[in-house]
Amino acid sequence: VVEQCGPAVLRIDTEQKVEDAGEADLLALLFGLRPEDAKKEQKRRGHGSGFCIDPSGVVLTNAHVVRGADRVTVTFPGIPQPMEADLLESDEVLDVAALRVKGVASKALPCVRLGSAQTVKTGDWAIVVGNPLGLNNTCTLGIISSMDRSSGEAGLDWLRHPLLQTDAAVNQGNSGGPMLNEQGEVVGMISMRAMFGEGIGFAIPIDSVATCLPSLLQRRKVPRAYLGIKMTTLTPEECDQEGLPLDTQGALISTVLPDSPASAAGLLVGDIIVEADRSRVRRADHVQSLVNRAQVGAKITLKVKRHDRAINVDVVAEDVRQIRERAEAAAKTRGEDAKRRGGPQRIIIMR
């Protein structure tokens, strides 16, 4: 498997221009320079892994590997000379980025086959190939420890998708590399490892990556359905407070954001989501997974418990970027109004 797929697993090196503000302040103090004149530009370097999925030079990696980079180069195992690469687009929510290697029109690059995480199960072999700690072309072997590890359980609340867990060795520099099955197909993209503990690494299921590929390859942002609620998994203590049976399962709404689809639909703080589109909700990430799969504009029916009754609420998902743009436009308008009135300007932009 490694002989077959290894040539398509590449090293990614990045450079980012940064200004050393601390050194600039010191030079300004010693030599009487203005801080802006004393600023010294430096280059911050990083590296990670990636894999080629098309002979024309399409490469996938993690968004955090290339975030903020001014220059990206890739190095294939069989091609010692690094090659420049352009960022096509990235998706921070999924932590995936697509690159295109420059100047490969006259030659076909080695590539891997994309499989499906649905074809593997807990206990199956997992092969991880990448460039950990700068050690190029490193292969580690383990098993798939969990098929559906929620990002909340992994301590990664900012991610909005389930993860594959593996005990194959994963270290800094493995990010963006492939997790392979026994047939040499990519079933996951290595994303990170547990900060504390050994033998706990996480990969993004390749099925999730495939859903956003059409947008990334066309240099378009990936549409993201959004309801505008924050949830926690219902605990026995909360059930006791609400007078519910202690074994009640669901997602407790802790926040309903203003001017959001959830607010427009009438959802309230304290509502307990017990069903989503007729599927039973056991944990908060069950609802999040449903929203992740939903199309922008889709109607999602939530069955919620509110006090002593159950009601159905239809919520129409909106694109999170459109909501953000409206919030920023409204904040700008408020700022301009305040400026015209001569009062203090307070601009709050939702992120």
mmCIF file of C-alpha atoms in Angstrom:
data_model
loop_
_atom_site.group_PDB
_atom_site.id
_atom_site.type_symbol
_atom_site.label_atom_id
_atom_site.label_comp_id
_atom_site.label_asym_id
_atom_site.label_seq_id
_atom_site.Cartn_x
_atom_site.Cartn_y
_atom_site.Cartn_z
ATOM 1 C CA VAL A 1 0.000 0.000 0.000
ATOM 2 C CA VAL A 2 2.757 2.452 0.912
ATOM 3 C CA GLU A 3 4.716 1.716 -2.278
ATOM 4 C CA GLN A 4 1.554 2.330 -4.260
ATOM 5 C CA CYS A 5 0.374 5.511 -2.504
ATOM 6 C CA GLY A 6 3.554 6.967 -1.022
ATOM 7 C CA PRO A 7 4.676 8.838 -4.179
ATOM 8 C CA ALA A 8 1.429 10.897 -4.103
ATOM 9 C CA VAL A 9 1.860 11.988 -0.464
ATOM 10 C CA LEU A 10 3.816 15.215 -0.438
ATOM 11 C CA ARG A 11 5.447 17.679 1.903
ATOM 12 C CA ILE A 12 4.005 21.187 2.063
ATOM 13 C CA ASP A 13 6.188 24.133 3.088
ATOM 14 C CA THR A 14 4.774 27.588 3.736
ATOM 15 C CA GLU A 15 6.161 31.075 4.225
ATOM 16 C CA GLN A 16 4.310 33.982 5.767
ATOM 17 C CA LYS A 17 5.630 37.537 5.965
ATOM 18 C CA VAL A 18 5.348 38.972 9.476
ATOM 19 C CA GLU A 19 6.619 42.137 11.127
ATOM 20 C CA ASP A 20 8.616 41.932 14.337
ATOM 21 C CA ALA A 21 6.895 44.645 16.351
ATOM 22 C CA GLY A 22 8.988 43.976 19.458
ATOM 23 C CA GLU A 23 12.262 44.519 17.611
ATOM 24 C CA ALA A 24 10.808 47.598 15.907
ATOM 25 C CA ASP A 25 9.979 49.152 19.284
ATOM 26 C CA LEU A 26 13.530 48.443 20.516
ATOM 27 C CA LEU A 27 15.128 50.021 17.427
ATOM 28 C CA ALA A 28 12.853 53.029 17.759
ATOM 29 C CA LEU A 29 13.936 53.467 21.386
ATOM 30 C CA LEU A 30 17.670 53.055 20.710
ATOM 31 C CA PHE A 31 18.001 55.033 17.492
ATOM 32 C CA GLY A 32 15.124 57.471 17.672
ATOM 33 C CA LEU A 33 13.362 55.959 14.695
ATOM 34 C CA ARG A 34 9.660 56.026 14.179
ATOM 35 C CA PRO A 35 8.225 52.578 14.969
ATOM 36 C CA GLU A 36 6.814 52.253 11.436
ATOM 37 C CA ASP A 37 10.309 52.930 9.987
ATOM 38 C CA ALA A 38 11.984 50.452 12.329
ATOM 39 C CA LYS A 39 9.687 47.530 11.556
ATOM 40 C CA LYS A 40 11.582 44.535 10.246
ATOM 41 C CA GLU A 41 9.904 42.039 7.973
ATOM 42 C CA GLN A 42 10.502 38.402 8.821
ATOM 43 C CA LYS A 43 9.315 35.117 7.385
ATOM 44 C CA ARG A 44 7.420 32.593 9.452
ATOM 45 C CA ARG A 45 7.831 29.094 8.080
ATOM 46 C CA GLY A 46 5.707 26.041 8.568
ATOM 47 C CA HIS A 47 5.219 22.619 7.079
ATOM 48 C CA GLY A 48 2.662 19.881 6.819
ATOM 49 C CA SER A 49 1.485 17.099 4.550
ATOM 50 C CA GLY A 50 -0.917 16.727 1.647
ATOM 51 C CA PHE A 51 -1.902 14.306 -1.077
ATOM 52 C CA CYS A 52 -2.445 14.657 -4.801
ATOM 53 C CA ILE A 53 -5.860 13.562 -6.095
ATOM 54 C CA ASP A 54 -5.480 14.432 -9.799
ATOM 55 C CA PRO A 55 -2.542 14.032 -12.238
ATOM 56 C CA SER A 56 -2.950 17.704 -13.200
ATOM 57 C CA GLY A 57 -1.697 18.701 -9.755
ATOM 58 C CA VAL A 58 -4.736 19.105 -7.488
ATOM 59 C CA VAL A 59 -3.614 18.679 -3.871
ATOM 60 C CA LEU A 60 -5.651 18.457 -0.674
ATOM 61 C CA THR A 61 -4.453 19.432 2.789
ATOM 62 C CA ASN A 62 -5.717 21.061 5.987
ATOM 63 C CA ALA A 63 -6.770 24.685 5.898
ATOM 64 C CA HIS A 64 -4.678 25.378 9.000
ATOM 65 C CA VAL A 65 -1.523 24.166 7.204
ATOM 66 C CA VAL A 66 -1.715 26.949 4.583
ATOM 67 C CA ARG A 67 -3.630 29.596 6.541
ATOM 68 C CA GLY A 68 -2.118 33.052 5.980
ATOM 69 C CA ALA A 69 0.706 31.734 3.780
ATOM 70 C CA ASP A 70 2.227 34.100 1.218
ATOM 71 C CA ARG A 71 4.110 31.275 -0.500
ATOM 72 C CA VAL A 72 3.366 27.551 -0.697
ATOM 73 C CA THR A 73 5.672 24.889 -2.131
ATOM 74 C CA VAL A 74 5.125 21.146 -2.411
ATOM 75 C CA THR A 75 7.705 18.376 -2.648
ATOM 76 C CA PHE A 76 6.848 14.920 -3.993
ATOM 77 C CA PRO A 77 8.959 11.956 -2.833
ATOM 78 C CA GLY A 78 10.047 11.109 -6.388
ATOM 79 C CA ILE A 79 10.603 14.731 -7.445
ATOM 80 C CA PRO A 80 13.358 16.324 -5.329
ATOM 81 C CA GLN A 81 12.789 19.864 -6.625
ATOM 82 C CA PRO A 82 10.051 21.754 -4.711
ATOM 83 C CA MET A 83 7.241 23.134 -6.862
ATOM 84 C CA GLU A 84 5.184 26.260 -6.320
ATOM 85 C CA ALA A 85 1.473 25.814 -5.576
ATOM 86 C CA ASP A 86 -1.511 28.165 -5.607
ATOM 87 C CA LEU A 87 -4.285 28.065 -3.038
ATOM 88 C CA LEU A 88 -7.550 27.474 -4.880
ATOM 89 C CA GLU A 89 -9.797 27.856 -1.836
ATOM 90 C CA SER A 90 -10.067 26.721 1.760
ATOM 91 C CA ASP A 91 -12.871 25.915 4.156
ATOM 92 C CA GLU A 92 -12.097 26.706 7.785
ATOM 93 C CA VAL A 93 -15.212 24.941 9.063
ATOM 94 C CA LEU A 94 -14.098 21.589 7.704
ATOM 95 C CA ASP A 95 -10.363 22.461 7.913
ATOM 96 C CA VAL A 96 -9.734 21.543 4.272
ATOM 97 C CA ALA A 97 -7.862 23.389 1.523
ATOM 98 C CA ALA A 98 -7.342 22.662 -2.180
ATOM 99 C CA LEU A 99 -4.111 23.622 -3.969
ATOM 100 C CA ARG A 100 -2.980 23.441 -7.570
ATOM 101 C CA VAL A 101 0.659 22.746 -8.370
ATOM 102 C CA LYS A 102 2.104 25.120 -10.945
ATOM 103 C CA GLY A 103 3.813 24.065 -14.161
ATOM 104 C CA VAL A 104 2.699 20.442 -14.430
ATOM 105 C CA ALA A 105 0.902 20.648 -17.773
ATOM 106 C CA SER A 106 3.523 18.501 -19.506
ATOM 107 C CA LYS A 107 3.698 15.710 -16.940
ATOM 108 C CA ALA A 108 1.277 13.664 -14.883
ATOM 109 C CA LEU A 109 1.799 13.664 -11.138
ATOM 110 C CA PRO A 110 1.183 10.564 -8.991
ATOM 111 C CA CYS A 111 -2.171 10.593 -7.239
ATOM 112 C CA VAL A 112 -4.193 8.553 -4.760
ATOM 113 C CA ARG A 113 -7.732 7.178 -4.965
ATOM 114 C CA LEU A 114 -10.432 8.573 -2.734
ATOM 115 C CA GLY A 115 -12.425 5.887 -0.962
ATOM 116 C CA SER A 116 -15.169 6.219 1.629
ATOM 117 C CA ALA A 117 -15.118 6.169 5.404
ATOM 118 C CA GLN A 118 -18.341 4.157 5.143
ATOM 119 C CA THR A 119 -16.318 1.155 3.964
ATOM 120 C CA VAL A 120 -14.317 0.831 7.203
ATOM 121 C CA LYS A 121 -15.311 0.104 10.784
ATOM 122 C CA THR A 122 -13.838 0.284 14.248
ATOM 123 C CA GLY A 123 -10.924 -2.142 14.527
ATOM 124 C CA ASP A 124 -9.926 -1.989 10.849
ATOM 125 C CA TRP A 125 -6.335 -1.198 9.946
ATOM 126 C CA ALA A 126 -5.425 2.459 9.453
ATOM 127 C CA ILE A 127 -2.286 3.520 7.563
ATOM 128 C CA VAL A 128 -1.035 7.082 8.040
ATOM 129 C CA VAL A 129 1.536 8.547 5.638
ATOM 130 C CA GLY A 130 3.047 12.004 6.003
ATOM 131 C CA ASN A 131 5.942 14.163 7.130
ATOM 132 C CA PRO A 132 5.869 14.340 10.943
ATOM 133 C CA LEU A 133 8.467 16.567 12.618
ATOM 134 C CA GLY A 134 10.149 17.123 9.261
ATOM 135 C CA LEU A 135 10.805 13.395 8.769
ATOM 136 C CA ASN A 136 9.657 12.987 5.190
ATOM 137 C CA ASN A 137 7.781 9.950 3.889
ATOM 138 C CA THR A 138 6.982 8.458 7.278
ATOM 139 C CA CYS A 139 4.434 5.649 7.534
ATOM 140 C CA THR A 140 2.721 4.579 10.758
ATOM 141 C CA LEU A 141 0.235 1.787 11.312
ATOM 142 C CA GLY A 142 -2.674 1.451 13.711
ATOM 143 C CA ILE A 143 -6.371 0.777 13.821
ATOM 144 C CA ILE A 144 -9.478 2.910 13.595
ATOM 145 C CA SER A 145 -10.351 3.399 17.255
ATOM 146 C CA SER A 146 -13.686 5.153 16.730
ATOM 147 C CA MET A 147 -15.794 5.850 13.667
ATOM 148 C CA ASP A 148 -17.932 8.738 14.867
ATOM 149 C CA ARG A 149 -16.050 10.734 17.448
ATOM 150 C CA SER A 150 -17.840 14.042 17.928
ATOM 151 C CA SER A 151 -15.707 17.157 17.735
ATOM 152 C CA GLY A 152 -17.049 18.138 21.166
ATOM 153 C CA GLU A 153 -15.824 14.874 22.700
ATOM 154 C CA ALA A 154 -12.432 15.475 21.107
ATOM 155 C CA GLY A 155 -12.285 18.952 22.666
ATOM 156 C CA LEU A 156 -12.509 20.603 19.243
ATOM 157 C CA ASP A 157 -15.725 22.586 19.604
ATOM 158 C CA TRP A 158 -14.895 24.903 16.696
ATOM 159 C CA LEU A 159 -15.127 22.032 14.189
ATOM 160 C CA ARG A 160 -18.556 21.125 12.834
ATOM 161 C CA HIS A 161 -18.158 17.514 11.787
ATOM 162 C CA PRO A 162 -17.539 14.055 13.291
ATOM 163 C CA LEU A 163 -14.018 12.636 13.244
ATOM 164 C CA LEU A 164 -12.323 9.291 12.781
ATOM 165 C CA GLN A 165 -10.081 8.377 15.714
ATOM 166 C CA THR A 166 -6.925 6.294 15.298
ATOM 167 C CA ASP A 167 -4.091 5.020 17.464
ATOM 168 C CA ALA A 168 -1.600 5.236 14.573
ATOM 169 C CA ALA A 169 1.183 7.661 15.534
ATOM 170 C CA VAL A 170 0.244 11.228 14.532
ATOM 171 C CA ASN A 171 2.615 14.135 15.160
ATOM 172 C CA GLN A 172 3.157 17.728 14.113
ATOM 173 C CA GLY A 173 3.654 17.725 10.346
ATOM 174 C CA ASN A 174 1.178 14.896 9.722
ATOM 175 C CA SER A 175 -1.639 17.425 9.328
ATOM 176 C CA GLY A 176 -3.221 17.222 5.882
ATOM 177 C CA GLY A 177 -1.852 13.770 5.085
ATOM 178 C CA PRO A 178 -4.001 10.761 4.205
ATOM 179 C CA MET A 179 -5.367 7.954 6.323
ATOM 180 C CA LEU A 180 -5.496 4.877 4.080
ATOM 181 C CA ASN A 181 -7.374 1.607 4.261
ATOM 182 C CA GLU A 182 -5.893 -1.776 3.372
ATOM 183 C CA GLN A 183 -6.737 -1.231 -0.305
ATOM 184 C CA GLY A 184 -4.719 1.989 -0.457
ATOM 185 C CA GLU A 185 -7.777 4.243 -0.663
ATOM 186 C CA VAL A 186 -7.977 7.499 1.267
ATOM 187 C CA VAL A 187 -10.668 7.214 3.948
ATOM 188 C CA GLY A 188 -9.673 10.253 5.997
ATOM 189 C CA MET A 189 -7.483 13.345 6.159
ATOM 190 C CA ILE A 190 -5.321 13.628 9.262
ATOM 191 C CA SER A 191 -6.259 16.801 11.091
ATOM 192 C CA MET A 192 -4.673 16.731 14.551
ATOM 193 C CA ARG A 193 -3.761 14.676 17.572
ATOM 194 C CA ALA A 194 -4.853 14.887 21.182
ATOM 195 C CA MET A 195 -2.837 17.525 22.999
ATOM 196 C CA PHE A 196 -2.553 15.321 26.057
ATOM 197 C CA GLY A 197 -2.117 11.575 25.804
ATOM 198 C CA GLU A 198 -0.590 9.165 23.344
ATOM 199 C CA GLY A 199 -2.115 7.115 20.562
ATOM 200 C CA ILE A 200 -5.056 9.463 19.960
ATOM 201 C CA GLY A 201 -5.171 11.060 16.529
ATOM 202 C CA PHE A 202 -8.092 12.408 14.533
ATOM 203 C CA ALA A 203 -8.941 12.437 10.832
ATOM 204 C CA ILE A 204 -11.668 14.129 8.817
ATOM 205 C CA PRO A 205 -13.762 11.491 6.994
ATOM 206 C CA ILE A 206 -13.013 11.744 3.279
ATOM 207 C CA ASP A 207 -16.757 11.697 2.583
ATOM 208 C CA SER A 208 -17.026 15.087 4.327
ATOM 209 C CA VAL A 209 -14.100 16.388 2.280
ATOM 210 C CA ALA A 210 -15.714 15.207 -0.963
ATOM 211 C CA THR A 211 -18.879 17.226 -0.293
ATOM 212 C CA CYS A 212 -16.978 20.524 -0.422
ATOM 213 C CA LEU A 213 -14.598 19.649 -3.288
ATOM 214 C CA PRO A 214 -16.777 21.070 -6.128
ATOM 215 C CA SER A 215 -16.794 24.502 -4.480
ATOM 216 C CA LEU A 216 -13.098 24.460 -3.569
ATOM 217 C CA LEU A 217 -12.012 23.461 -7.085
ATOM 218 C CA GLN A 218 -14.076 26.307 -8.547
ATOM 219 C CA ARG A 219 -12.492 28.791 -6.101
ATOM 220 C CA ARG A 220 -15.834 29.332 -4.373
ATOM 221 C CA LYS A 221 -16.581 29.439 -0.680
ATOM 222 C CA VAL A 222 -18.441 26.389 0.561
ATOM 223 C CA PRO A 223 -22.083 27.230 1.395
ATOM 224 C CA ARG A 224 -22.734 26.551 5.070
ATOM 225 C CA ALA A 225 -26.226 26.071 6.452
ATOM 226 C CA TYR A 226 -26.821 27.919 9.706
ATOM 227 C CA LEU A 227 -29.643 28.034 12.256
ATOM 228 C CA GLY A 228 -28.251 30.417 14.868
ATOM 229 C CA ILE A 229 -28.434 28.384 18.070
ATOM 230 C CA LYS A 230 -25.958 27.111 20.617
ATOM 231 C CA MET A 231 -26.700 23.736 22.192
ATOM 232 C CA THR A 232 -25.438 21.381 24.846
ATOM 233 C CA THR A 233 -26.229 17.708 25.310
ATOM 234 C CA LEU A 234 -28.932 17.304 27.948
ATOM 235 C CA THR A 235 -27.552 15.981 31.255
ATOM 236 C CA PRO A 236 -29.374 14.128 34.064
ATOM 237 C CA GLU A 237 -28.917 17.196 36.287
ATOM 238 C CA GLU A 238 -30.698 19.394 33.744
ATOM 239 C CA CYS A 239 -33.432 16.797 33.363
ATOM 240 C CA ASP A 240 -33.973 16.917 37.124
ATOM 241 C CA GLN A 241 -34.178 20.733 37.047
ATOM 242 C CA GLU A 242 -36.740 20.611 34.233
ATOM 243 C CA GLY A 243 -38.785 17.885 35.917
ATOM 244 C CA LEU A 244 -38.058 15.402 33.136
ATOM 245 C CA PRO A 245 -37.194 11.695 33.476
ATOM 246 C CA LEU A 246 -33.465 11.389 34.160
ATOM 247 C CA ASP A 247 -32.945 9.274 31.038
ATOM 248 C CA THR A 248 -34.422 11.926 28.708
ATOM 249 C CA GLN A 249 -32.122 12.541 25.741
ATOM 250 C CA GLY A 250 -31.850 15.636 23.592
ATOM 251 C CA ALA A 251 -30.071 18.928 22.935
ATOM 252 C CA LEU A 252 -30.711 21.861 25.259
ATOM 253 C CA ILE A 253 -30.735 25.262 23.519
ATOM 254 C CA SER A 254 -28.561 27.633 25.553
ATOM 255 C CA THR A 255 -28.493 30.581 23.121
ATOM 256 C CA VAL A 256 -30.681 31.831 20.277
ATOM 257 C CA LEU A 257 -28.825 34.457 18.266
ATOM 258 C CA PRO A 258 -30.794 37.566 17.268
ATOM 259 C CA ASP A 259 -31.819 38.028 13.617
ATOM 260 C CA SER A 260 -31.114 34.344 12.962
ATOM 261 C CA PRO A 261 -33.270 31.665 11.310
ATOM 262 C CA ALA A 262 -33.863 30.092 14.731
ATOM 263 C CA SER A 263 -35.046 33.407 16.163
ATOM 264 C CA ALA A 264 -37.365 33.980 13.204
ATOM 265 C CA ALA A 265 -38.834 30.484 13.626
ATOM 266 C CA GLY A 266 -39.600 31.090 17.308
ATOM 267 C CA LEU A 267 -37.072 28.841 19.049
ATOM 268 C CA LEU A 268 -36.382 29.864 22.647
ATOM 269 C CA VAL A 269 -33.589 29.423 25.166
ATOM 270 C CA GLY A 270 -34.468 26.386 27.289
ATOM 271 C CA ASP A 271 -36.134 24.464 24.454
ATOM 272 C CA ILE A 272 -35.009 20.835 24.317
ATOM 273 C CA ILE A 273 -34.618 19.376 20.823
ATOM 274 C CA VAL A 274 -35.686 15.728 20.914
ATOM 275 C CA GLU A 275 -36.132 15.127 17.172
ATOM 276 C CA ALA A 276 -34.679 16.660 14.013
ATOM 277 C CA ASP A 277 -36.384 15.816 10.726
ATOM 278 C CA ARG A 278 -38.063 12.849 12.464
ATOM 279 C CA SER A 279 -34.730 11.450 13.655
ATOM 280 C CA ARG A 280 -34.236 11.029 17.381
ATOM 281 C CA VAL A 281 -31.704 13.429 18.905
ATOM 282 C CA ARG A 282 -29.458 11.936 21.590
ATOM 283 C CA ARG A 283 -26.656 14.515 21.612
ATOM 284 C CA ALA A 284 -26.189 18.112 20.506
ATOM 285 C CA ASP A 285 -23.799 17.091 17.734
ATOM 286 C CA HIS A 286 -26.585 15.011 16.154
ATOM 287 C CA VAL A 287 -28.384 18.261 15.339
ATOM 288 C CA GLN A 288 -25.122 19.839 14.173
ATOM 289 C CA SER A 289 -24.463 16.918 11.812
ATOM 290 C CA LEU A 290 -27.934 17.312 10.314
ATOM 291 C CA VAL A 291 -27.347 21.037 9.756
ATOM 292 C CA ASN A 292 -23.957 20.298 8.174
ATOM 293 C CA ARG A 293 -25.628 18.030 5.624
ATOM 294 C CA ALA A 294 -28.496 20.415 4.919
ATOM 295 C CA GLN A 295 -28.597 22.662 1.868
ATOM 296 C CA VAL A 296 -28.878 26.411 2.288
ATOM 297 C CA GLY A 297 -32.605 27.200 2.067
ATOM 298 C CA ALA A 298 -33.691 23.769 3.308
ATOM 299 C CA LYS A 299 -36.458 23.482 5.882
ATOM 300 C CA ILE A 300 -35.462 21.582 9.026
ATOM 301 C CA THR A 301 -38.248 20.410 11.320
ATOM 302 C CA LEU A 302 -37.289 20.313 14.995
ATOM 303 C CA LYS A 303 -39.455 18.700 17.648
ATOM 304 C CA VAL A 304 -38.811 20.491 20.927
ATOM 305 C CA LYS A 305 -40.006 20.118 24.469
ATOM 306 C CA ARG A 306 -41.040 23.461 25.927
ATOM 307 C CA HIS A 307 -42.167 23.291 29.549
ATOM 308 C CA ASP A 308 -44.832 20.580 29.633
ATOM 309 C CA ARG A 309 -45.609 20.310 25.923
ATOM 310 C CA ALA A 310 -43.962 19.171 22.673
ATOM 311 C CA ILE A 311 -44.150 21.337 19.555
ATOM 312 C CA ASN A 312 -42.755 21.188 16.025
ATOM 313 C CA VAL A 313 -40.758 24.167 14.762
ATOM 314 C CA ASP A 314 -39.773 24.598 11.099
ATOM 315 C CA VAL A 315 -36.477 26.437 10.637
ATOM 316 C CA VAL A 316 -35.234 27.502 7.190
ATOM 317 C CA ALA A 317 -31.428 27.252 7.087
ATOM 318 C CA GLU A 318 -29.540 30.271 5.775
ATOM 319 C CA ASP A 319 -25.966 30.682 4.601
ATOM 320 C CA VAL A 320 -23.848 31.773 7.553
ATOM 321 C CA ARG A 321 -21.908 34.200 5.335
ATOM 322 C CA GLN A 322 -25.061 36.000 4.246
ATOM 323 C CA ILE A 323 -26.072 36.443 7.868
ATOM 324 C CA ARG A 324 -22.606 37.761 8.685
ATOM 325 C CA GLU A 325 -22.749 40.203 5.769
ATOM 326 C CA ARG A 326 -26.123 41.501 6.963
ATOM 327 C CA ALA A 327 -24.764 41.944 10.482
ATOM 328 C CA GLU A 328 -21.708 43.803 9.222
ATOM 329 C CA ALA A 329 -23.844 46.034 6.975
ATOM 330 C CA ALA A 330 -26.189 46.820 9.876
ATOM 331 C CA ALA A 331 -23.223 47.595 12.136
ATOM 332 C CA LYS A 332 -21.771 49.885 9.490
ATOM 333 C CA THR A 333 -25.101 51.693 9.138
ATOM 334 C CA ARG A 334 -25.337 52.173 12.905
ATOM 335 C CA GLY A 335 -21.815 53.560 12.926
ATOM 336 C CA GLU A 336 -22.569 56.011 10.122
ATOM 337 C CA ASP A 337 -25.757 57.122 11.872
ATOM 338 C CA ALA A 338 -23.856 57.686 15.101
ATOM 339 C CA LYS A 339 -21.204 59.660 13.228
ATOM 340 C CA ARG A 340 -23.835 61.912 11.626
ATOM 341 C CA ARG A 341 -25.391 62.533 15.034
ATOM 342 C CA GLY A 342 -21.956 63.314 16.443
ATOM 343 C CA GLY A 343 -22.303 60.670 19.117
ATOM 344 C CA PRO A 344 -19.890 57.887 20.065
ATOM 345 C CA GLN A 345 -19.403 55.142 17.512
ATOM 346 C CA ARG A 346 -19.962 51.614 18.743
ATOM 347 C CA ILE A 347 -19.687 49.033 15.998
ATOM 348 C CA ILE A 348 -20.247 45.411 16.963
ATOM 349 C CA ILE A 349 -19.664 42.855 14.227
ATOM 350 C CA MET A 350 -20.745 39.259 14.703
ATOM 351 C CA ARG A 351 -18.086 36.705 13.885
#
